Amino acid sequence: MPLEITHEDFMTPQQTLALKEHCRRKVQDPVPDERKHPVRDWAILHLALDAGLRVSEICSLRIRDLILDSDNASLIVRHGKGNKKRGVKIGNALRTHLTEFLAWKEKNGESTAGRASLFVSSRAGGPLTRSAVYRIFKANAEEIGLPKRFSIHSCRHTYASLLYRASDFNIRLVQKQLGHRSIQTTQIYADVLNEDAVIAVDRLPQ
């Protein structure tokens, strides 16, 4: 089925920043509740927003999939859509955060062995499920009043839109980062974000 997206699928830069700042505040001033892990949840949402991974890809990440070298930071997605393997470059802010997250895991007795899951369930102890990641996003989104239409997958769409602009509209770079098999799929983002449309409608007779 062809990808169908419109502007309602993207968070604005202001909404994205608000979500990030909210998660940071929860880490700095956590509410005592052993069932919740704001440190883990912030790492998940930061990764979704700054790497654009699919939910299944986030849940499948293992420690060995993090390449956190200062000059070559990336994530290895071993089983993406179509069972394709790819590398996803990440920026310094996310690299630093993930480095700190690994230290937090070790401090809290979670395994940091190569094949250990990056994100684990606080109840079952196994890999975090997709439904759990959906709930984590929804809970944080509701706490800052984001529109209900947004889901964890909105983070991927938002990442694509921001990366497309930040890369000076380099559609092939976005394709590679997202792991799209066809450039036509990525082109949908370019069509939705076409700045020419904004210019054109402003030129209509008033």
mmCIF file with all atom_site columns, C-alpha atoms in Angstrom, residues 11-175:
data_model
loop_
_atom_site.group_PDB
_atom_site.id
_atom_site.type_symbol
_atom_site.label_atom_id
_atom_site.label_alt_id
_atom_site.label_comp_id
_atom_site.label_asym_id
_atom_site.label_entity_id
_atom_site.label_seq_id
_atom_site.pdbx_PDB_ins_code
_atom_site.Cartn_x
_atom_site.Cartn_y
_atom_site.Cartn_z
_atom_site.occupancy
_atom_site.B_iso_or_equiv
_atom_site.pdbx_formal_charge
_atom_site.auth_seq_id
_atom_site.auth_comp_id
_atom_site.auth_asym_id
_atom_site.auth_atom_id
_atom_site.pdbx_PDB_model_num
ATOM 1   C CA . MET A 1 11  ? 4.674  17.563 14.612 1.00 0.00 ? 11  MET A CA 1
ATOM 2   C CA . THR A 1 12  ? 5.886  21.125 14.265 1.00 0.00 ? 12  THR A CA 1
ATOM 3   C CA . PRO A 1 13  ? 9.413  22.020 15.411 1.00 0.00 ? 13  PRO A CA 1
ATOM 4   C CA . GLN A 1 14  ? 7.818  23.757 18.411 1.00 0.00 ? 14  GLN A CA 1
ATOM 5   C CA . GLN A 1 15  ? 5.821  20.656 19.356 1.00 0.00 ? 15  GLN A CA 1
ATOM 6   C CA . THR A 1 16  ? 8.907  18.482 18.941 1.00 0.00 ? 16  THR A CA 1
ATOM 7   C CA . LEU A 1 17  ? 10.935 20.745 21.205 1.00 0.00 ? 17  LEU A CA 1
ATOM 8   C CA . ALA A 1 18  ? 8.138  20.829 23.778 1.00 0.00 ? 18  ALA A CA 1
ATOM 9   C CA . LEU A 1 19  ? 8.072  17.019 23.903 1.00 0.00 ? 19  LEU A CA 1
ATOM 10  C CA . LYS A 1 20  ? 11.834 16.831 24.330 1.00 0.00 ? 20  LYS A CA 1
ATOM 11  C CA . GLU A 1 21  ? 11.889 19.447 27.080 1.00 0.00 ? 21  GLU A CA 1
ATOM 12  C CA . HIS A 1 22  ? 9.038  17.693 28.890 1.00 0.00 ? 22  HIS A CA 1
ATOM 13  C CA . CYS A 1 23  ? 10.938 14.390 28.881 1.00 0.00 ? 23  CYS A CA 1
ATOM 14  C CA . ARG A 1 24  ? 14.110 16.072 30.134 1.00 0.00 ? 24  ARG A CA 1
ATOM 15  C CA . ARG A 1 25  ? 12.197 17.672 33.028 1.00 0.00 ? 25  ARG A CA 1
ATOM 16  C CA . LYS A 1 26  ? 10.736 14.309 34.040 1.00 0.00 ? 26  LYS A CA 1
ATOM 17  C CA . VAL A 1 27  ? 14.237 12.828 34.198 1.00 0.00 ? 27  VAL A CA 1
ATOM 18  C CA . GLN A 1 28  ? 15.521 15.720 36.298 1.00 0.00 ? 28  GLN A CA 1
ATOM 19  C CA . ASP A 1 29  ? 12.552 15.678 38.684 1.00 0.00 ? 29  ASP A CA 1
ATOM 20  C CA . PRO A 1 30  ? 11.030 12.177 38.580 1.00 0.00 ? 30  PRO A CA 1
ATOM 21  C CA . VAL A 1 31  ? 7.819  11.319 40.383 1.00 0.00 ? 31  VAL A CA 1
ATOM 22  C CA . PRO A 1 32  ? 8.426  8.339  42.714 1.00 0.00 ? 32  PRO A CA 1
ATOM 23  C CA . ASP A 1 33  ? 6.806  5.398  40.929 1.00 0.00 ? 33  ASP A CA 1
ATOM 24  C CA . GLU A 1 34  ? 8.711  2.187  40.403 1.00 0.00 ? 34  GLU A CA 1
ATOM 25  C CA . ARG A 1 35  ? 6.488  1.244  37.445 1.00 0.00 ? 35  ARG A CA 1
ATOM 26  C CA . LYS A 1 36  ? 7.697  4.192  35.404 1.00 0.00 ? 36  LYS A CA 1
ATOM 27  C CA . HIS A 1 37  ? 11.143 4.843  34.055 1.00 0.00 ? 37  HIS A CA 1
ATOM 28  C CA . PRO A 1 38  ? 11.483 8.409  32.758 1.00 0.00 ? 38  PRO A CA 1
ATOM 29  C CA . VAL A 1 39  ? 15.162 7.836  31.920 1.00 0.00 ? 39  VAL A CA 1
ATOM 30  C CA . ARG A 1 40  ? 14.332 4.897  29.672 1.00 0.00 ? 40  ARG A CA 1
ATOM 31  C CA . ASP A 1 41  ? 11.269 6.595  28.192 1.00 0.00 ? 41  ASP A CA 1
ATOM 32  C CA . TRP A 1 42  ? 13.210 9.747  27.312 1.00 0.00 ? 42  TRP A CA 1
ATOM 33  C CA . ALA A 1 43  ? 15.883 7.652  25.573 1.00 0.00 ? 43  ALA A CA 1
ATOM 34  C CA . ILE A 1 44  ? 13.178 5.906  23.536 1.00 0.00 ? 44  ILE A CA 1
ATOM 35  C CA . LEU A 1 45  ? 11.462 9.114  22.454 1.00 0.00 ? 45  LEU A CA 1
ATOM 36  C CA . HIS A 1 46  ? 14.742 10.902 21.744 1.00 0.00 ? 46  HIS A CA 1
ATOM 37  C CA . LEU A 1 47  ? 15.764 8.007  19.531 1.00 0.00 ? 47  LEU A CA 1
ATOM 38  C CA . ALA A 1 48  ? 12.392 8.055  17.744 1.00 0.00 ? 48  ALA A CA 1
ATOM 39  C CA . LEU A 1 49  ? 12.607 11.807 17.154 1.00 0.00 ? 49  LEU A CA 1
ATOM 40  C CA . ASP A 1 50  ? 16.290 12.020 16.196 1.00 0.00 ? 50  ASP A CA 1
ATOM 41  C CA . ALA A 1 51  ? 16.780 8.757  14.288 1.00 0.00 ? 51  ALA A CA 1
ATOM 42  C CA . GLY A 1 52  ? 13.352 8.121  12.773 1.00 0.00 ? 52  GLY A CA 1
ATOM 43  C CA . LEU A 1 53  ? 13.298 4.394  13.474 1.00 0.00 ? 53  LEU A CA 1
ATOM 44  C CA . ARG A 1 54  ? 10.136 2.348  13.130 1.00 0.00 ? 54  ARG A CA 1
ATOM 45  C CA . VAL A 1 55  ? 8.662  1.100  16.407 1.00 0.00 ? 55  VAL A CA 1
ATOM 46  C CA . SER A 1 56  ? 9.633  -2.485 15.615 1.00 0.00 ? 56  SER A CA 1
ATOM 47  C CA . GLU A 1 57  ? 13.204 -1.331 14.947 1.00 0.00 ? 57  GLU A CA 1
ATOM 48  C CA . ILE A 1 58  ? 13.364 0.478  18.277 1.00 0.00 ? 58  ILE A CA 1
ATOM 49  C CA . CYS A 1 59  ? 12.161 -2.603 20.152 1.00 0.00 ? 59  CYS A CA 1
ATOM 50  C CA . SER A 1 60  ? 14.680 -4.837 18.354 1.00 0.00 ? 60  SER A CA 1
ATOM 51  C CA . LEU A 1 61  ? 17.754 -2.741 19.164 1.00 0.00 ? 61  LEU A CA 1
ATOM 52  C CA . ARG A 1 62  ? 20.502 -4.475 21.109 1.00 0.00 ? 62  ARG A CA 1
ATOM 53  C CA . ILE A 1 63  ? 23.538 -2.989 22.804 1.00 0.00 ? 63  ILE A CA 1
ATOM 54  C CA . ARG A 1 64  ? 25.804 -4.117 19.979 1.00 0.00 ? 64  ARG A CA 1
ATOM 55  C CA . ASP A 1 65  ? 23.722 -2.084 17.522 1.00 0.00 ? 65  ASP A CA 1
ATOM 56  C CA . LEU A 1 66  ? 24.944 1.204  18.996 1.00 0.00 ? 66  LEU A CA 1
ATOM 57  C CA . ILE A 1 67  ? 28.097 2.619  17.400 1.00 0.00 ? 67  ILE A CA 1
ATOM 58  C CA . LEU A 1 68  ? 28.864 5.583  19.610 1.00 0.00 ? 68  LEU A CA 1
ATOM 59  C CA . ASP A 1 69  ? 32.274 6.654  18.305 1.00 0.00 ? 69  ASP A CA 1
ATOM 60  C CA . SER A 1 70  ? 32.548 10.433 18.369 1.00 0.00 ? 70  SER A CA 1
ATOM 61  C CA . ASP A 1 71  ? 33.380 10.643 14.662 1.00 0.00 ? 71  ASP A CA 1
ATOM 62  C CA . ASN A 1 72  ? 31.115 7.865  13.362 1.00 0.00 ? 72  ASN A CA 1
ATOM 63  C CA . ALA A 1 73  ? 28.014 7.627  15.544 1.00 0.00 ? 73  ALA A CA 1
ATOM 64  C CA . SER A 1 74  ? 25.316 5.403  14.103 1.00 0.00 ? 74  SER A CA 1
ATOM 65  C CA . LEU A 1 75  ? 22.708 2.749  14.814 1.00 0.00 ? 75  LEU A CA 1
ATOM 66  C CA . ILE A 1 76  ? 22.615 -0.615 13.097 1.00 0.00 ? 76  ILE A CA 1
ATOM 67  C CA . VAL A 1 77  ? 19.122 -1.747 12.147 1.00 0.00 ? 77  VAL A CA 1
ATOM 68  C CA . ARG A 1 78  ? 19.607 -5.456 11.483 1.00 0.00 ? 78  ARG A CA 1
ATOM 69  C CA . HIS A 1 79  ? 16.070 -6.379 10.502 1.00 0.00 ? 79  HIS A CA 1
ATOM 70  C CA . GLY A 1 80  ? 14.297 -3.391 9.002  1.00 0.00 ? 80  GLY A CA 1
ATOM 71  C CA . LYS A 1 81  ? 11.277 -3.527 6.737  1.00 0.00 ? 81  LYS A CA 1
ATOM 72  C CA . GLY A 1 82  ? 11.737 -6.323 4.235  1.00 0.00 ? 82  GLY A CA 1
ATOM 73  C CA . ASN A 1 83  ? 14.358 -7.775 6.607  1.00 0.00 ? 83  ASN A CA 1
ATOM 74  C CA . LYS A 1 84  ? 16.872 -5.241 5.282  1.00 0.00 ? 84  LYS A CA 1
ATOM 75  C CA . LYS A 1 85  ? 19.944 -4.206 7.254  1.00 0.00 ? 85  LYS A CA 1
ATOM 76  C CA . ARG A 1 86  ? 21.016 -0.555 7.318  1.00 0.00 ? 86  ARG A CA 1
ATOM 77  C CA . GLY A 1 87  ? 23.072 1.957  9.249  1.00 0.00 ? 87  GLY A CA 1
ATOM 78  C CA . VAL A 1 88  ? 21.461 5.161  10.532 1.00 0.00 ? 88  VAL A CA 1
ATOM 79  C CA . LYS A 1 89  ? 23.720 8.120  11.271 1.00 0.00 ? 89  LYS A CA 1
ATOM 80  C CA . ILE A 1 90  ? 22.938 9.984  14.490 1.00 0.00 ? 90  ILE A CA 1
ATOM 81  C CA . GLY A 1 91  ? 23.901 13.425 15.747 1.00 0.00 ? 91  GLY A CA 1
ATOM 82  C CA . ASN A 1 92  ? 26.074 14.303 18.698 1.00 0.00 ? 92  ASN A CA 1
ATOM 83  C CA . ALA A 1 93  ? 23.169 15.085 21.047 1.00 0.00 ? 93  ALA A CA 1
ATOM 84  C CA . LEU A 1 94  ? 21.653 11.623 20.626 1.00 0.00 ? 94  LEU A CA 1
ATOM 85  C CA . ARG A 1 95  ? 25.083 9.938  20.738 1.00 0.00 ? 95  ARG A CA 1
ATOM 86  C CA . THR A 1 96  ? 25.830 11.621 24.076 1.00 0.00 ? 96  THR A CA 1
ATOM 87  C CA . HIS A 1 97  ? 22.405 10.738 25.419 1.00 0.00 ? 97  HIS A CA 1
ATOM 88  C CA . LEU A 1 98  ? 22.724 7.064  24.479 1.00 0.00 ? 98  LEU A CA 1
ATOM 89  C CA . THR A 1 99  ? 26.190 6.920  26.047 1.00 0.00 ? 99  THR A CA 1
ATOM 90  C CA . GLU A 1 100 ? 24.704 8.265  29.272 1.00 0.00 ? 100 GLU A CA 1
ATOM 91  C CA . PHE A 1 101 ? 21.781 5.847  28.995 1.00 0.00 ? 101 PHE A CA 1
ATOM 92  C CA . LEU A 1 102 ? 24.127 2.864  28.798 1.00 0.00 ? 102 LEU A CA 1
ATOM 93  C CA . ALA A 1 103 ? 25.868 4.090  31.948 1.00 0.00 ? 103 ALA A CA 1
ATOM 94  C CA . TRP A 1 104 ? 22.451 4.391  33.648 1.00 0.00 ? 104 TRP A CA 1
ATOM 95  C CA . LYS A 1 105 ? 21.546 0.836  32.616 1.00 0.00 ? 105 LYS A CA 1
ATOM 96  C CA . GLU A 1 106 ? 24.763 -0.531 34.064 1.00 0.00 ? 106 GLU A CA 1
ATOM 97  C CA . LYS A 1 107 ? 24.302 1.444  37.283 1.00 0.00 ? 107 LYS A CA 1
ATOM 98  C CA . ASN A 1 108 ? 20.784 0.030  37.648 1.00 0.00 ? 108 ASN A CA 1
ATOM 99  C CA . GLY A 1 109 ? 21.817 -3.568 37.114 1.00 0.00 ? 109 GLY A CA 1
ATOM 100 C CA . GLU A 1 110 ? 20.627 -3.963 33.525 1.00 0.00 ? 110 GLU A CA 1
ATOM 101 C CA . SER A 1 111 ? 22.826 -5.955 31.197 1.00 0.00 ? 111 SER A CA 1
ATOM 102 C CA . THR A 1 112 ? 24.998 -4.046 28.748 1.00 0.00 ? 112 THR A CA 1
ATOM 103 C CA . ALA A 1 113 ? 26.342 -7.170 27.066 1.00 0.00 ? 113 ALA A CA 1
ATOM 104 C CA . GLY A 1 114 ? 26.404 -6.999 23.295 1.00 0.00 ? 114 GLY A CA 1
ATOM 105 C CA . ARG A 1 115 ? 23.308 -9.096 22.654 1.00 0.00 ? 115 ARG A CA 1
ATOM 106 C CA . ALA A 1 116 ? 21.269 -7.624 25.516 1.00 0.00 ? 116 ALA A CA 1
ATOM 107 C CA . SER A 1 117 ? 18.187 -5.597 24.564 1.00 0.00 ? 117 SER A CA 1
ATOM 108 C CA . LEU A 1 118 ? 18.632 -1.849 24.687 1.00 0.00 ? 118 LEU A CA 1
ATOM 109 C CA . PHE A 1 119 ? 15.162 -1.230 26.109 1.00 0.00 ? 119 PHE A CA 1
ATOM 110 C CA . VAL A 1 120 ? 13.679 -3.703 28.565 1.00 0.00 ? 120 VAL A CA 1
ATOM 111 C CA . SER A 1 121 ? 10.317 -4.058 30.262 1.00 0.00 ? 121 SER A CA 1
ATOM 112 C CA . SER A 1 122 ? 10.255 -3.057 33.905 1.00 0.00 ? 122 SER A CA 1
ATOM 113 C CA . ARG A 1 123 ? 7.749  -5.836 34.563 1.00 0.00 ? 123 ARG A CA 1
ATOM 114 C CA . ALA A 1 124 ? 8.792  -8.795 32.442 1.00 0.00 ? 124 ALA A CA 1
ATOM 115 C CA . GLY A 1 125 ? 12.464 -7.941 32.114 1.00 0.00 ? 125 GLY A CA 1
ATOM 116 C CA . GLY A 1 126 ? 12.485 -8.874 28.432 1.00 0.00 ? 126 GLY A CA 1
ATOM 117 C CA . PRO A 1 127 ? 12.577 -6.617 25.370 1.00 0.00 ? 127 PRO A CA 1
ATOM 118 C CA . LEU A 1 128 ? 10.088 -3.771 25.450 1.00 0.00 ? 128 LEU A CA 1
ATOM 119 C CA . THR A 1 129 ? 7.025  -4.446 23.303 1.00 0.00 ? 129 THR A CA 1
ATOM 120 C CA . ARG A 1 130 ? 5.644  -2.223 20.559 1.00 0.00 ? 130 ARG A CA 1
ATOM 121 C CA . SER A 1 131 ? 2.452  -1.637 22.528 1.00 0.00 ? 131 SER A CA 1
ATOM 122 C CA . ALA A 1 132 ? 4.533  -0.416 25.468 1.00 0.00 ? 132 ALA A CA 1
ATOM 123 C CA . VAL A 1 133 ? 6.346  2.083  23.233 1.00 0.00 ? 133 VAL A CA 1
ATOM 124 C CA . TYR A 1 134 ? 2.996  3.307  21.891 1.00 0.00 ? 134 TYR A CA 1
ATOM 125 C CA . ARG A 1 135 ? 1.818  3.873  25.471 1.00 0.00 ? 135 ARG A CA 1
ATOM 126 C CA . ILE A 1 136 ? 5.006  5.704  26.426 1.00 0.00 ? 136 ILE A CA 1
ATOM 127 C CA . PHE A 1 137 ? 4.542  8.168  23.579 1.00 0.00 ? 137 PHE A CA 1
ATOM 128 C CA . LYS A 1 138 ? 0.838  8.670  24.253 1.00 0.00 ? 138 LYS A CA 1
ATOM 129 C CA . ALA A 1 139 ? 1.359  9.300  27.967 1.00 0.00 ? 139 ALA A CA 1
ATOM 130 C CA . ASN A 1 140 ? 4.000  11.960 27.390 1.00 0.00 ? 140 ASN A CA 1
ATOM 131 C CA . ALA A 1 141 ? 2.113  13.539 24.485 1.00 0.00 ? 141 ALA A CA 1
ATOM 132 C CA . GLU A 1 142 ? -1.048 13.849 26.578 1.00 0.00 ? 142 GLU A CA 1
ATOM 133 C CA . GLU A 1 143 ? 0.870  15.417 29.457 1.00 0.00 ? 143 GLU A CA 1
ATOM 134 C CA . ILE A 1 144 ? 1.851  18.385 27.266 1.00 0.00 ? 144 ILE A CA 1
ATOM 135 C CA . GLY A 1 145 ? -1.412 18.573 25.361 1.00 0.00 ? 145 GLY A CA 1
ATOM 136 C CA . LEU A 1 146 ? -0.294 17.385 21.925 1.00 0.00 ? 146 LEU A CA 1
ATOM 137 C CA . PRO A 1 147 ? -3.174 16.661 19.517 1.00 0.00 ? 147 PRO A CA 1
ATOM 138 C CA . LYS A 1 148 ? -4.550 13.142 19.894 1.00 0.00 ? 148 LYS A CA 1
ATOM 139 C CA . ARG A 1 149 ? -3.939 12.391 16.207 1.00 0.00 ? 149 ARG A CA 1
ATOM 140 C CA . PHE A 1 150 ? -0.219 11.975 16.885 1.00 0.00 ? 150 PHE A CA 1
ATOM 141 C CA . SER A 1 151 ? 1.253  8.540  17.596 1.00 0.00 ? 151 SER A CA 1
ATOM 142 C CA . ILE A 1 152 ? 4.768  7.191  18.042 1.00 0.00 ? 152 ILE A CA 1
ATOM 143 C CA . HIS A 1 153 ? 4.933  6.824  14.246 1.00 0.00 ? 153 HIS A CA 1
ATOM 144 C CA . SER A 1 154 ? 4.469  10.592 14.006 1.00 0.00 ? 154 SER A CA 1
ATOM 145 C CA . CYS A 1 155 ? 8.023  10.835 15.353 1.00 0.00 ? 155 CYS A CA 1
ATOM 146 C CA . ARG A 1 156 ? 9.280  9.073  12.212 1.00 0.00 ? 156 ARG A CA 1
ATOM 147 C CA . HIS A 1 157 ? 7.313  11.394 9.930  1.00 0.00 ? 157 HIS A CA 1
ATOM 148 C CA . THR A 1 158 ? 8.509  14.403 11.913 1.00 0.00 ? 158 THR A CA 1
ATOM 149 C CA . TYR A 1 159 ? 12.124 13.249 11.709 1.00 0.00 ? 159 TYR A CA 1
ATOM 150 C CA . ALA A 1 160 ? 11.806 12.843 7.948  1.00 0.00 ? 160 ALA A CA 1
ATOM 151 C CA . SER A 1 161 ? 10.388 16.333 7.515  1.00 0.00 ? 161 SER A CA 1
ATOM 152 C CA . LEU A 1 162 ? 13.026 18.001 9.686  1.00 0.00 ? 162 LEU A CA 1
ATOM 153 C CA . LEU A 1 163 ? 15.881 16.029 8.100  1.00 0.00 ? 163 LEU A CA 1
ATOM 154 C CA . TYR A 1 164 ? 14.645 16.886 4.605  1.00 0.00 ? 164 TYR A CA 1
ATOM 155 C CA . ARG A 1 165 ? 14.826 20.592 5.399  1.00 0.00 ? 165 ARG A CA 1
ATOM 156 C CA . ALA A 1 166 ? 18.086 20.368 7.393  1.00 0.00 ? 166 ALA A CA 1
ATOM 157 C CA . SER A 1 167 ? 19.809 18.507 4.532  1.00 0.00 ? 167 SER A CA 1
ATOM 158 C CA . ASP A 1 168 ? 18.914 21.221 2.004  1.00 0.00 ? 168 ASP A CA 1
ATOM 159 C CA . PHE A 1 169 ? 16.248 18.954 0.510  1.00 0.00 ? 169 PHE A CA 1
ATOM 160 C CA . ASN A 1 170 ? 18.543 15.960 -0.073 1.00 0.00 ? 170 ASN A CA 1
ATOM 161 C CA . ILE A 1 171 ? 15.902 13.350 -0.791 1.00 0.00 ? 171 ILE A CA 1
ATOM 162 C CA . ARG A 1 172 ? 18.371 10.462 -1.207 1.00 0.00 ? 172 ARG A CA 1
ATOM 163 C CA . LEU A 1 173 ? 19.905 11.132 2.200  1.00 0.00 ? 173 LEU A CA 1
ATOM 164 C CA . VAL A 1 174 ? 16.427 10.967 3.752  1.00 0.00 ? 174 VAL A CA 1
ATOM 165 C CA . GLN A 1 175 ? 15.708 7.751  1.840  1.00 0.00 ? 175 GLN A CA 1
#
